XYZ file of C-alpha atoms in Angstrom:
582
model
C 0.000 0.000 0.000
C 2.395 2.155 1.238
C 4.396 1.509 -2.256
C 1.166 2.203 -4.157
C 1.111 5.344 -2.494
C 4.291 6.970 -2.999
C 4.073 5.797 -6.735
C 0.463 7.883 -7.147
C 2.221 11.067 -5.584
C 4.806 11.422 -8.668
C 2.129 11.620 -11.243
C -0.512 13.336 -9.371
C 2.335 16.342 -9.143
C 2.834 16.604 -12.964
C -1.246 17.756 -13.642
C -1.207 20.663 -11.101
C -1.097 23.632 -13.486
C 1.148 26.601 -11.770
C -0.148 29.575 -11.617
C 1.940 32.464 -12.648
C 0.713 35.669 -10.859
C 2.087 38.740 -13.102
C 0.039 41.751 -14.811
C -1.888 40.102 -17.233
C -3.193 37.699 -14.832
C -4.973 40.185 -12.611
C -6.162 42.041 -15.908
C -8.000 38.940 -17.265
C -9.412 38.483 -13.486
C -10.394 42.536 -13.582
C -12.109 42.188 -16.737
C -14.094 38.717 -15.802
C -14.959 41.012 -12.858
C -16.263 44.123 -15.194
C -18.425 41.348 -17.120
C -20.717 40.519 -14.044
C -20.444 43.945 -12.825
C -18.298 43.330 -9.748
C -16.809 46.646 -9.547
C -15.218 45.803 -5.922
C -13.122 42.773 -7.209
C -12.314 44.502 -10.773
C -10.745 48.179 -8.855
C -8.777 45.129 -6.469
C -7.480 43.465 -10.062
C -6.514 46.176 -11.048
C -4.736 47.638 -8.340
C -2.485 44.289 -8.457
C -2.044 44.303 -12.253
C -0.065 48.026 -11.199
C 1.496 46.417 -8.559
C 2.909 44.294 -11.513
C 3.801 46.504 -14.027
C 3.958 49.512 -12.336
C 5.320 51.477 -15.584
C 2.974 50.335 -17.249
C 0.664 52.843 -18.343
C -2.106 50.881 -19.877
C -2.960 49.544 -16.422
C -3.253 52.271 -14.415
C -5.104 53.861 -17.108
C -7.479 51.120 -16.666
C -7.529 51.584 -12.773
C -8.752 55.075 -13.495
C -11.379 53.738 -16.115
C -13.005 51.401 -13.389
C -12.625 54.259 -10.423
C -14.224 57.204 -12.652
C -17.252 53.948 -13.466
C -17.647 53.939 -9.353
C -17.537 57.380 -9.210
C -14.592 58.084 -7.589
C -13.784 61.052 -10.008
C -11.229 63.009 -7.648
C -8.958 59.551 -7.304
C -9.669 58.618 -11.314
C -8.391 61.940 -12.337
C -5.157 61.748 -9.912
C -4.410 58.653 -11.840
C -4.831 59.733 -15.091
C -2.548 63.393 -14.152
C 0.004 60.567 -13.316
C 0.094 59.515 -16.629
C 0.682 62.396 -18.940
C 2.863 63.975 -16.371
C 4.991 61.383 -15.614
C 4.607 58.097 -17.051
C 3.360 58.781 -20.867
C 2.473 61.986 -21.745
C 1.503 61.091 -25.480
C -1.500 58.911 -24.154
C -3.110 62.085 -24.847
C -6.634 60.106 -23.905
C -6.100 60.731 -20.911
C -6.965 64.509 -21.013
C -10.914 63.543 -22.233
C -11.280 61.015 -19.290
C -10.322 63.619 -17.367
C -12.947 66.106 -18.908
C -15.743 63.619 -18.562
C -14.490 63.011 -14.824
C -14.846 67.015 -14.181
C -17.905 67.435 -16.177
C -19.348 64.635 -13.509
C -18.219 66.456 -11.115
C -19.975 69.814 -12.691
C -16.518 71.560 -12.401
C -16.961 72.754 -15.745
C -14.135 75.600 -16.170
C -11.742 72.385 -15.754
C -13.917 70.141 -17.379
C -13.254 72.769 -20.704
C -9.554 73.237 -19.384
C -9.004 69.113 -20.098
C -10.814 69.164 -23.166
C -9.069 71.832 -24.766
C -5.851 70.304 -23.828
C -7.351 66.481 -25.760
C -8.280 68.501 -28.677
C -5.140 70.431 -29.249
C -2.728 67.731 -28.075
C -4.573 64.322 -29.470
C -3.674 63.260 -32.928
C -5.926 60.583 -34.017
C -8.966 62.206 -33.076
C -10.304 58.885 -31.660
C -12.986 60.417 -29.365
C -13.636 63.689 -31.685
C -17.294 62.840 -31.897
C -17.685 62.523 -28.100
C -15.550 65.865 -27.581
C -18.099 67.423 -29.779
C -21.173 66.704 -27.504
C -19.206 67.463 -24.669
C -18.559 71.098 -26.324
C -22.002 71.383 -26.606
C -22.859 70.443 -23.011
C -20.175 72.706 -21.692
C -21.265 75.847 -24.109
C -24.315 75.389 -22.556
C -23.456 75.041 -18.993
C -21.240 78.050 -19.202
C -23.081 80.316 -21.298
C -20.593 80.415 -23.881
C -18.782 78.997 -26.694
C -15.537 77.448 -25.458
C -11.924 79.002 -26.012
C -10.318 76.416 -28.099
C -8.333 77.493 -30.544
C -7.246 74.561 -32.901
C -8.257 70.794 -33.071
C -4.942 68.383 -33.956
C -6.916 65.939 -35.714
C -8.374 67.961 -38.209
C -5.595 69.763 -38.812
C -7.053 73.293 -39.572
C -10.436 72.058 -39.980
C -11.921 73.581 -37.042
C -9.901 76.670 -37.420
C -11.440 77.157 -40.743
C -15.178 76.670 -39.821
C -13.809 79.303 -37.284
C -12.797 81.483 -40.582
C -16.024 80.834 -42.424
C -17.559 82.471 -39.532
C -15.337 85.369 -39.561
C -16.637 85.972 -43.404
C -19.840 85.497 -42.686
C -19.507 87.975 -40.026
C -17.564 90.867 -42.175
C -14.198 90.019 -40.608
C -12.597 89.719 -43.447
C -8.619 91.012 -42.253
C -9.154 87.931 -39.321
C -10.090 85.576 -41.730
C -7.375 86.203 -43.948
C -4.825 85.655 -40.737
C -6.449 82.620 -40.330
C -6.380 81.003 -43.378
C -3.563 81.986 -44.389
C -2.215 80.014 -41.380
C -3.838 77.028 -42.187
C -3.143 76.719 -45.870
C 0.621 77.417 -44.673
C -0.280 74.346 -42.348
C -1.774 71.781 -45.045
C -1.006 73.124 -48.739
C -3.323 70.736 -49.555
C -6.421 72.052 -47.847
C -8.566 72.926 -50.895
C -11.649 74.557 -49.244
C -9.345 76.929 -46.865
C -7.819 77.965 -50.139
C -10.991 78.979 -51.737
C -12.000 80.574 -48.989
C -8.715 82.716 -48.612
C -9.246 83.542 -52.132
C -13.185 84.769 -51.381
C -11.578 87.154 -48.193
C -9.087 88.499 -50.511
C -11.576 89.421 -53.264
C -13.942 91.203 -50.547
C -10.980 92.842 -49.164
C -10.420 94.170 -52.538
C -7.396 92.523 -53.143
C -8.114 90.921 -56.546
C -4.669 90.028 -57.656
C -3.897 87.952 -54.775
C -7.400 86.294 -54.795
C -6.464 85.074 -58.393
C -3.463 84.204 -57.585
C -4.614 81.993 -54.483
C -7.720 80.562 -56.647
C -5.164 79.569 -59.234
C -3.290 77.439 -57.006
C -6.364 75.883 -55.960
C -7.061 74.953 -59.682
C -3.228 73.719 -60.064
C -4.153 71.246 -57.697
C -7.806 70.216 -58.584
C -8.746 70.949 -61.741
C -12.517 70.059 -61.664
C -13.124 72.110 -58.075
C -16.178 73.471 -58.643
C -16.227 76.043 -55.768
C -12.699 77.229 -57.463
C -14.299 77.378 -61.213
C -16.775 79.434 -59.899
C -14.897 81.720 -58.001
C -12.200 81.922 -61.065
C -15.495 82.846 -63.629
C -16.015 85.691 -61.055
C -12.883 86.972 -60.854
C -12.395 87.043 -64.383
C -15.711 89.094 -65.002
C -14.516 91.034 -62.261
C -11.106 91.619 -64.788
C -13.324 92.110 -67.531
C -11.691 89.139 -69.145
C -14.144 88.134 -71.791
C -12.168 85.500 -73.962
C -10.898 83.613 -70.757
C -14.696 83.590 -69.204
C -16.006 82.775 -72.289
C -15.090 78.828 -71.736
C -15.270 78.622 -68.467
C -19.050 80.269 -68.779
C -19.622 77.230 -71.482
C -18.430 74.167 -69.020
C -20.622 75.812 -65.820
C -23.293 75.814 -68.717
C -23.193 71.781 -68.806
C -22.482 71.026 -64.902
C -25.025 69.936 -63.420
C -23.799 69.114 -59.771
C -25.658 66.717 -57.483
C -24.824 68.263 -53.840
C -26.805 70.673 -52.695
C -24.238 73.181 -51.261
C -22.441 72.675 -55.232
C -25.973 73.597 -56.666
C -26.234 76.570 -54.691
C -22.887 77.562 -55.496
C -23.421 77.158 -59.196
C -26.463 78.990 -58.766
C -25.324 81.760 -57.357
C -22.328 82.079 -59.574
C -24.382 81.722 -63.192
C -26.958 85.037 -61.347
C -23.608 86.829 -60.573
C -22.253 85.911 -64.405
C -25.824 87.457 -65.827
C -26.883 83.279 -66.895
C -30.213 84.180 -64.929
C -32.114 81.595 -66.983
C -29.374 78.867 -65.694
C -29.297 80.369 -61.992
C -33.232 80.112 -61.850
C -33.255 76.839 -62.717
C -31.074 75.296 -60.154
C -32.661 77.955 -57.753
C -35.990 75.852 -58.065
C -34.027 72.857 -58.188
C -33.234 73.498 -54.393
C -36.592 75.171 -54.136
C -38.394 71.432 -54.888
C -35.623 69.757 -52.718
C -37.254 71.779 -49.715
C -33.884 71.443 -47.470
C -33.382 75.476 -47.781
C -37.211 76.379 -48.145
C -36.813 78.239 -44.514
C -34.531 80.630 -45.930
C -35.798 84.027 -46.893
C -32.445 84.488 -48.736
C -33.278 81.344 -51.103
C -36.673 83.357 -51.684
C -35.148 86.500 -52.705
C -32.353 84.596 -54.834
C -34.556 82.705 -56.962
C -36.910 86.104 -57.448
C -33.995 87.723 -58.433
C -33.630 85.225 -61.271
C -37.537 85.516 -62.115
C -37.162 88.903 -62.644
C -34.198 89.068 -64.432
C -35.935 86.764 -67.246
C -38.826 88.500 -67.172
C -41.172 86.281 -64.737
C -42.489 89.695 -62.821
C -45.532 87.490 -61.282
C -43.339 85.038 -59.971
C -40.585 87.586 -58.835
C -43.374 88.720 -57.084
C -44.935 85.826 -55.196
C -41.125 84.780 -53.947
C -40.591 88.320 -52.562
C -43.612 88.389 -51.058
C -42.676 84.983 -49.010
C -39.254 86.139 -48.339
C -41.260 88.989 -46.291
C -42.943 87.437 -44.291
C -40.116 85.013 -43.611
C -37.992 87.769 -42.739
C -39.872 90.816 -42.084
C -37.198 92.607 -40.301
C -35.683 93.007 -43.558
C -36.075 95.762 -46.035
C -35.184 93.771 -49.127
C -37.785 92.618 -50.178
C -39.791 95.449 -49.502
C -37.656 96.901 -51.982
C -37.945 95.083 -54.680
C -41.655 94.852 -54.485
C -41.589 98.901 -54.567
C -39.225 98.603 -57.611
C -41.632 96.004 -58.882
C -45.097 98.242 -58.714
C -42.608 100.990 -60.293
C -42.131 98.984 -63.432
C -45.568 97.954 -63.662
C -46.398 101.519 -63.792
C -44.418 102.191 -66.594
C -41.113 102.453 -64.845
C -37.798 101.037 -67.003
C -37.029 97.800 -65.369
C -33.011 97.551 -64.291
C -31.225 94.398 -63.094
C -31.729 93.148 -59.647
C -29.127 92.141 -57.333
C -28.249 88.552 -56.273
C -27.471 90.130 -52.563
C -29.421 90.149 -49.912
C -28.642 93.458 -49.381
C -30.277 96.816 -50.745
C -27.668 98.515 -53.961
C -24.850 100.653 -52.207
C -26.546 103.827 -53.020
C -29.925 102.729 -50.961
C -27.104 102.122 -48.061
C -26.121 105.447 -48.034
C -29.706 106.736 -48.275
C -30.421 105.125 -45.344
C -27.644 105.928 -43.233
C -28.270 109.751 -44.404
C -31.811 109.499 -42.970
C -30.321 108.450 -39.628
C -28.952 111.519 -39.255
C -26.495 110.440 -36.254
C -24.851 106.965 -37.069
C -24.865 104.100 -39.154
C -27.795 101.754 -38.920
C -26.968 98.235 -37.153
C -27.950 96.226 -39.946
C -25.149 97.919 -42.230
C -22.511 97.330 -39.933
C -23.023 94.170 -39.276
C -24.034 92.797 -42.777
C -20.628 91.584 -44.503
C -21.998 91.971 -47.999
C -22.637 95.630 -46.762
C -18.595 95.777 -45.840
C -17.539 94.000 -48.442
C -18.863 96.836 -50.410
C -17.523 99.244 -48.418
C -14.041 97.982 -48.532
C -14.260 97.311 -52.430
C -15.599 101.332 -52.923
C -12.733 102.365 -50.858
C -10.184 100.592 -52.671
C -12.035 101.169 -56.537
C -14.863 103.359 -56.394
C -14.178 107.213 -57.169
C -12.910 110.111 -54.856
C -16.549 110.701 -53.676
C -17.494 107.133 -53.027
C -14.551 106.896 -51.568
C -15.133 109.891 -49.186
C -18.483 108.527 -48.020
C -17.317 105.378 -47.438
C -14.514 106.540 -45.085
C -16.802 108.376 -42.950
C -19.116 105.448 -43.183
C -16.197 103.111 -41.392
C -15.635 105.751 -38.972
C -19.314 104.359 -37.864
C -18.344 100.769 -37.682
C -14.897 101.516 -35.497
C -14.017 98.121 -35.212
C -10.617 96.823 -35.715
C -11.034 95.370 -39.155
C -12.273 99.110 -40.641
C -8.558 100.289 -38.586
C -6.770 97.753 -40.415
C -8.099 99.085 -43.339
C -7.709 102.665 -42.622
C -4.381 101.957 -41.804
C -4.049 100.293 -45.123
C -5.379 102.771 -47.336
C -3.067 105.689 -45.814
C 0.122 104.099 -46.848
C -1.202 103.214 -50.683
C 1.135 105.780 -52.699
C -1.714 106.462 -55.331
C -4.317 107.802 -53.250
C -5.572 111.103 -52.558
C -3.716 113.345 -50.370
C -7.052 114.761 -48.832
C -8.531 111.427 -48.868
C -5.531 109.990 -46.559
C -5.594 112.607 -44.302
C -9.714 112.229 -43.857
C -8.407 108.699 -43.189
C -5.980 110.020 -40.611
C -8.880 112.171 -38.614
C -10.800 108.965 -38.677
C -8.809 107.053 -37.154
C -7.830 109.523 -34.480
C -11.629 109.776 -33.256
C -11.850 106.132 -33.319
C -9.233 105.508 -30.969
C -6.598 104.842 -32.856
C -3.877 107.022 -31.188
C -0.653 105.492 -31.764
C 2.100 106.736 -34.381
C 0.692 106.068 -38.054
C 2.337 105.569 -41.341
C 1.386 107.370 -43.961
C 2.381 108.561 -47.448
C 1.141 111.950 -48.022
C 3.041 114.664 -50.514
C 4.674 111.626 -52.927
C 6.618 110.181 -49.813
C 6.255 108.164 -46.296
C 5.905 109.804 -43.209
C 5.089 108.889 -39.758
C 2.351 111.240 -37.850
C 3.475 110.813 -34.229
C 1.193 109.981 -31.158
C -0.846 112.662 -31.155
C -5.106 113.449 -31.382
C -4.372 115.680 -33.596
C -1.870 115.717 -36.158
C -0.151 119.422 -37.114
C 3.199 120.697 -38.455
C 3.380 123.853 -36.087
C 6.586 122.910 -33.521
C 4.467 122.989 -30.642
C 1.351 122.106 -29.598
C -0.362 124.003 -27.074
C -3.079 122.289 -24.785
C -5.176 125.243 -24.912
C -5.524 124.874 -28.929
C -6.647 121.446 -28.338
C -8.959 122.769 -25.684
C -10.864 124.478 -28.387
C -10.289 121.521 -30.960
C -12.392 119.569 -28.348
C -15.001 122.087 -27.641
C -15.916 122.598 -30.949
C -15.884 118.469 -32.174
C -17.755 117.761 -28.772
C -20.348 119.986 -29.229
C -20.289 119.316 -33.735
C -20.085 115.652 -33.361
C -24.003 114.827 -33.469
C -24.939 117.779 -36.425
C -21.560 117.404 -38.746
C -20.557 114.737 -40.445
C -16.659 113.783 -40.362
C -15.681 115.564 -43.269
C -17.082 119.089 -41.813
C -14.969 118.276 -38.848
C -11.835 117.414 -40.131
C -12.012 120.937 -42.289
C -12.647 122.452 -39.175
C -9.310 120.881 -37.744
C -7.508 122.094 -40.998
C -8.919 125.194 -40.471
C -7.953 126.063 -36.910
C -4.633 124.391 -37.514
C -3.984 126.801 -40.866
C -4.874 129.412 -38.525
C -2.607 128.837 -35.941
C 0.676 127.964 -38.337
C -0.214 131.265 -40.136
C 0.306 133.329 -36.743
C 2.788 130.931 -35.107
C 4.686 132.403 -33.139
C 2.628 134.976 -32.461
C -0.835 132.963 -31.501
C -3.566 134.910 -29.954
C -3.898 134.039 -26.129
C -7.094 132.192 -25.449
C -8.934 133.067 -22.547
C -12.221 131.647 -22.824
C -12.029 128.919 -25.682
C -15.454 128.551 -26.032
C -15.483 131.641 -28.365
C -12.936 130.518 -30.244
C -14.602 127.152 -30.900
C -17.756 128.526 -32.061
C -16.058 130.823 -34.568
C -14.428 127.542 -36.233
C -17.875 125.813 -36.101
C -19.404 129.047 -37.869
C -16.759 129.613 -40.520
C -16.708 125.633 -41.076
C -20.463 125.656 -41.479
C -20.037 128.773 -43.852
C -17.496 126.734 -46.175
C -20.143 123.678 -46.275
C -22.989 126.185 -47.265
C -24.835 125.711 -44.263
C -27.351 128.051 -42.265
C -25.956 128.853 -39.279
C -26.070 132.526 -37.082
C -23.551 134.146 -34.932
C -26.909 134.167 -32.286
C -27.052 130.067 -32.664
C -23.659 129.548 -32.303
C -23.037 131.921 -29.346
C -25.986 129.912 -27.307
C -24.740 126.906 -28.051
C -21.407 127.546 -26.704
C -22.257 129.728 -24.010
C -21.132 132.413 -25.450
C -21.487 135.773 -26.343
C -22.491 137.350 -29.851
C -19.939 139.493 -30.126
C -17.358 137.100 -29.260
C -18.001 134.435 -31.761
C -17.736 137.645 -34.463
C -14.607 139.135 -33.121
C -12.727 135.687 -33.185
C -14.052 134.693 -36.884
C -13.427 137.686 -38.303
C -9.667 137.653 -36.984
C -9.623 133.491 -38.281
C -10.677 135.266 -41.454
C -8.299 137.739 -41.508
C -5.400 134.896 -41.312
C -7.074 132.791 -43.420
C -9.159 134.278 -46.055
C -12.317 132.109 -45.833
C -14.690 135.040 -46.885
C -12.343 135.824 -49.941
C -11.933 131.836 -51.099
C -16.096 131.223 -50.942
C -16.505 134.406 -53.180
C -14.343 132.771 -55.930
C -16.121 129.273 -55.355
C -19.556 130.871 -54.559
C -19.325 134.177 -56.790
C -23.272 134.779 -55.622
C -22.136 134.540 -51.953
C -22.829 138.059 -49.879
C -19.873 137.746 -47.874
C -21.021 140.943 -46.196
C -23.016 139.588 -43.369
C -24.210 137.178 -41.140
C -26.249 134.493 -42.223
């Protein structure tokens, strides 16, 4: 027995399996564990899979996976800083646990803080779709849209919906920084490229747009957003014989996507093909995807009326106002359509949702005080603007410059700033510019090429030659603007700053002393006011000012003595009675 017993031990030995307790062993337990939902036992697992393979990222990312599941958020997130700050800081993954783990914990402002950091950092993009909803929930829980500023893994692809915003919005100079950063990113970005070439063109910059939509071409031949642009450009150039083809291929495309139909659309109205823009304009019409839009209205009565279809012109504009009654375009066009009917002579109208340029300036002259909202904020509105001021004539031009002294943002600076240092521009046109810029805020030194050469006009309000500058002349600078700003437009006032400052260079060094400079400021707004041929009275000026009568006279006529006003309006104005007060 006992022989039989020793002989069983031997081979009872050699089937006992060994177990081998390392890393992987514990993960296989952890995830048996997950399966029934034994959170408990899985955390333990994985605790002893670290244990293990302590530099071993994987597994302590996984011990922060099952903590965040029991809602231990604080201790998931301590793991998971471990990791990109000390064990792997390309499992860039890690930064999106972490925002879920703060959103749970409705600490939002880190919750964004995390997710920025996964966007901008993670390369594959592997939870882009999840990031998105979290952006939504965290817009929404903060009350705005988050600060991110670029997304690695669509390398520029956010940043340019980011730029098609900025042209939809009128910031045209921004959008141009932009995308001009992103195609220097990814050459091979097509879409940024077009849209780089669009923010040139309605910055006025058409060689550069043609240049840019070229490249586009070099790489894509068939890009229909490019042809289109290209055909526009060209008309633009007044380049008949290379349109000509490119007119006769748009002719035959017939594209199946909507945004490409409404492209082509849009492009054949802009090219005068109204018969082919009306046609895919109730192509997308029947489609019904863009039925909401009051713009698709007015577009496809724009092409009814430009073959003739007055009736159904009509009916579309009609529908556009109710869809959009805030609007004044189609109110418009119905008034231009009852004109016609009446006999009127029926001109082209406009693929723009946006009343002509001259009905702009209409309505902006019947504010009297500033520009209306909807004009500065409507970017076909400064597109146009920018265009005039680089291509329209010296009037245009003039209005439009006071017109961006409305808008004072940053992008009309940039292209103040722009239009003083162009070498081919007129003198009195820059320095309008200059006075413009000066009210808006814009007080540093500026560059600007005035008298066939570059100069710099120093920090200053006001700009002069005189060697000094006393603060009592700009006293009376800023009594008279103050009290002109509401009833002059900027033209009136930047004559009466060329005025005062012709008067005081004429007497420097000998300057008058000013006691009380409100007399002195109502003689420049008088004598201005004179030059512009407007009513004015030495008794409404001298109230205005707090003043006295007999002030106001005594310090024009010396201005006039200096200066000559009197003697300059009789040889513009020969029927002028310089005699007297008006």
């Amino acid at each position: 027995m006992k022989e039989k017993k020793r002989a069983a031990a031997p081979s009872h030995k050699t089937n006992i399996i060994p177990i081998h307790w390392d890393a992987t062993f514990f993960f296989e337990r952890a995830v048996r564990s997950l399966d029934r939902y034994h959170y408990d036992k899985a955390l333990k697992y994985f605790r002893r899979a670290v244990e293990y393979e302590p530099g071993n990222p994987v597994n302590h990312c996984n011990m922060a996976g099952i903590l965040s599941e029991m809602g231990n958020y604080e201790e998931s997130n301590n793991v998971l800083r471990n990791i990109v700050e000390e064990l792997d800081p390309a499992m860039t993954e890690c930064h999106f646990y972490m925002a879920n783990n703060y959103a749970n914990m409705e600490q939002y402002e880190s919750a964004e803080d995390a997710l920025i950091r996964y966007l901008e950092e993670d390369a594959e993009g592997q939870f882009l779709d999840e990031a998105e909803e979290m952006m939504e929930l965290l817009h929404y829980e903060l009350e705005r849209p988050m600060k991110i500023a670029s997304v690695k893994a669509r390398e520029g692809y956010f940043e340019h919906d980011q730029a098609r915003a900025m042209l939809e919005e009128g910031k045209f100079a921004e959008a141009v920084r932009l995308l001009e950063t992103i195609v220097e990113k990814n050459g091979e970005f097509l879409a940024a490229r077009n849209n780089l070439a669009l923010a040139y063109y309605y910055m006025g910059l058409f060689d550069r747009a043609m240049t840019t939509i070229q490249e586009v071409l070099a790489q894509e031949p068939g890009n229909l957003h490019a042809l289109c642009n290209l055909a526009i450009f060209h008309q633009h150039a007044g380049d008949a014989e290379a349109l000509r083809p490119l007119v006769e291929l748009l002719r035959k495309t017939v594209p199946f996507h909507q945004e490409h139909v409404f492209k082509l659309a849009t492009t054949m109205g802009i090219l005068g093909e109204h018969g082919q823009a009306h046609r895919h304009f109730l192509r997308l019409m029947k489609d019904g995807a863009l039925r909401d839009d009051a713009c698709l209205y007015h577009y496809t009565a724009v092409a009814a009326w430009n073959i003739g279809r007055l009736d159904e012109a009509e009916r579309f504009w009609q529908q556009a106002a109710k869809m959009d009654p805030k609007s004044n375009v189609p109110g418009y066009y119905l008034e231009q359509l009852t004109h016609v009917r009446a006999g009127g002579e029926a001109g082209t109208a406009s693929y723009h949702y946006h009343l002509p340029f001259e009905e702009q300036f209409k309505l902006w002259e019947k504010s009297s005080e500033t520009l209306p909202d909807h004009m500065k904020r409507d970017p076909l509105v400064r597109s146009s603007f920018f265009w005039a001021l680089r291509h329209g004539d010296r009037g245009t031009k003039l209005q439009v410059i006071q017109a961006l002294g409305m808008i004072a943002d940053n992008e009309v600076k940039d292209a103040l700033r722009a239009f003083i240092q162009e070498e081919q521009e007129d003198d009195y046109l820059k320095r309008i510019a200059v006075f413009v810029l000066r009210t808006i805020g814009v007080h540093e030194a500026l560059e600007v090429h005035l008298e066939g050469k570059a100069t710099t006009i120093e920090h200053s309000r006001m700009p002069s030659r005189l060697p000094e500058w006393d603060p009592k002349w700009q006293e009376v600078l800023e009594a008279a603007l103050g009290r002109m700003n509401k009833h002059y437009d900027l033209v009136q006032q930047h004559d009466l700053l060329t005025l005062w400052i012709d008067f005081l260079s004429r007497v420097y060094p000998d300057a008058p002393k000013l006691g009380k400079v409100e007399g002195w400021a109502a003689a420049l707004e008088y004598l201005t006011a004179k030059m512009h041929r407007r009513t004015i009275s030495y008794h409404e000026v001298s109230e205005r000012y707090g003043t006295s009568i007999a002030t106001v006279s005594k310090c024009a006529k010396r201005i006039d003595e200096i200066c000559g006003i009197k003697e300059k309006m009789k040889m513009i104005f020969p029927a002028l009675d310089a005699k007297g007060d008006a």
